[in-house]
Amino acid sequence: MVQNFISRGQALIWALEAGTRTWMGAQGERGLLQQLVEETAKQPDIEYIAVTDRSGRILSHSDPARINATFPIDLPEGWEADENTEKAEWRVRQGDGGAVFEVRSLFAPIREDHHAFSDYQRGHGRHMGMGMARRMRARSEETAGSDRSDDDGKSFVFVGLDHAPIDQALAEDSRRSLHNALLVAALGLGGLASLFWADRHKRSRRLLMDAQALSQEVVTSLPSGLLTRDPDGRVDIVNDTALDMLGLGRADVAGRRLDDISALDWNDLLGRLRQRRSLEVETVLHRDGGDRAVAVSLSRIDSEDGLFLGHLFILHDVEEVKSLREEVERGRRLTALGNLAAGVAHEIRNPLSSIKGLATFLAARVPTGGPEEESAQTLVSEVNRLNRVVSELLEFARPRDMKTAPADVAEIIDGALRLASSDAEAKRIVIIRDVDAAVPPVPVNRERLTQALLNLFLNAIQAMDDGGTLRVGLHRRADGDGIEIVVADTGKGMTENQLAAVFTPYYTTRPGGTGLGLAIVHQIVEGHGGGIGVKSVPGRGSEFTVTLPTE
């Protein structure tokens, strides 16, 4: 807008100079210039046009009443030094009616660089133009009744333009700037809000992913089997533990209906749940490797709005728990029996000693070779057998606290085999020794472990009627935690019912047996902090495995 006003002011100045040049040399130059100024200033957006000398005295003005008055030229320093300059200056000043946009320049009707005139015209025109300006000033001085000014002959022209369009443009620009600022602010706020919600969404997504990863890790690492059923009856989530318990692969259950998995009676479980939200029941899981006792925790899954989402099954393998329960019950019974046996044994041994002494005395008094001597010897033999049973009973009831020291288990095995070798040779039994020499010493009670191994060897020899093989092995466990002693025979073997009661006191399948041998072995092994297990196949033999810790 300012550039347009400057161009407009310059155009008016050039038009005024051109009109002056056109009539240069004519009579009444001052009247002609005044007329040009007045006619040019009649345009509606022109406030005034003034021509002054260097001192600011008005030579011509669009308001004739102001001629010879003083005009506030306020020229910049050095602005008027070159009289031929075409440079125009502008300023905004306060006029009578308000702000005025003023364009000012040297007033030079003839310019040396104006190419529209011939050399002759340029040579004389400047003189004529300057002469006209001087004559105008002289006449003005005469009219004003003043002396001739000592001015250098330069004059200036000022064009005042209405400042209202600029004010309107500034107001419009301010409105647009405000509008743009508000728009930018709105966009900025929208951007900030978008960034805020994007960050919230990102954090929520990250938290959700973390929660999903955590729940997935919990489900995967859960020691119990976990399985969910969707509302359509299909398997939705299943962890590896549940797959192992069911004996299936992940591909076997993916998207499959729960009813098609025959390991459990799912419909029966769901029927029991019908009237409640959760249920826990112990049942049997059927699989190819054999049936297992499991505890099933079943619950209904509903959303916060009460929408049915499916069922949750948690499977707990209670086979080991049942074994532990049986072990605890057996230990309780053995403790009670041991306490009773200890008391009874002490009461029996005293009269046994008297009976044995009396039988020996009678055997010495009766005739040799007669029936009386045979009866007396039978009495002594039966008393010895009864004393042996009482001794074993006392051994079983002995406290389990035993002192241990590091010992070479291979030497203990060899010592027990030497004690049992005569019985093995009598039955033509071959002994195979498979002992790992790299097995380190372990803390044991040498006497009690020898007794346990001798009982195992004799039990194996007695299980083989006529010939067979006794295999004794010693090696480190596969997981490196302890050692294993294996005693295997090729005897008659045992049924499942016999295996279940093999370590029970006074349980025996051998005529004349006390039923305390394996119970004592079990007690000694547990006293060492170890364990004993047995596998057997009827008609093919049995295998006992003793595990002992290395520390």
Coordinates of C-alpha atoms in Angstrom, one line a residue, residues 22 49 154 209 226 246 252 265 272 283 390 463 490:
T22 CA 4.7 22.1 -21.7
I49 CA -0.2 19.9 -3.3
K154 CA 15.9 25.3 -5.6
M209 CA 1.3 -54.7 25.4
L226 CA -4.6 -73.7 32.1
L246 CA -3.4 -84.0 28.0
D252 CA -4.1 -80.8 18.0
D265 CA -15.4 -85.7 30.7
R272 CA -21.8 -79.7 37.8
T283 CA -11.1 -86.7 38.8
V390 CA 12.9 -109.1 67.8
A463 CA 13.6 -113.8 44.6
T490 CA 15.9 -111.7 37.1

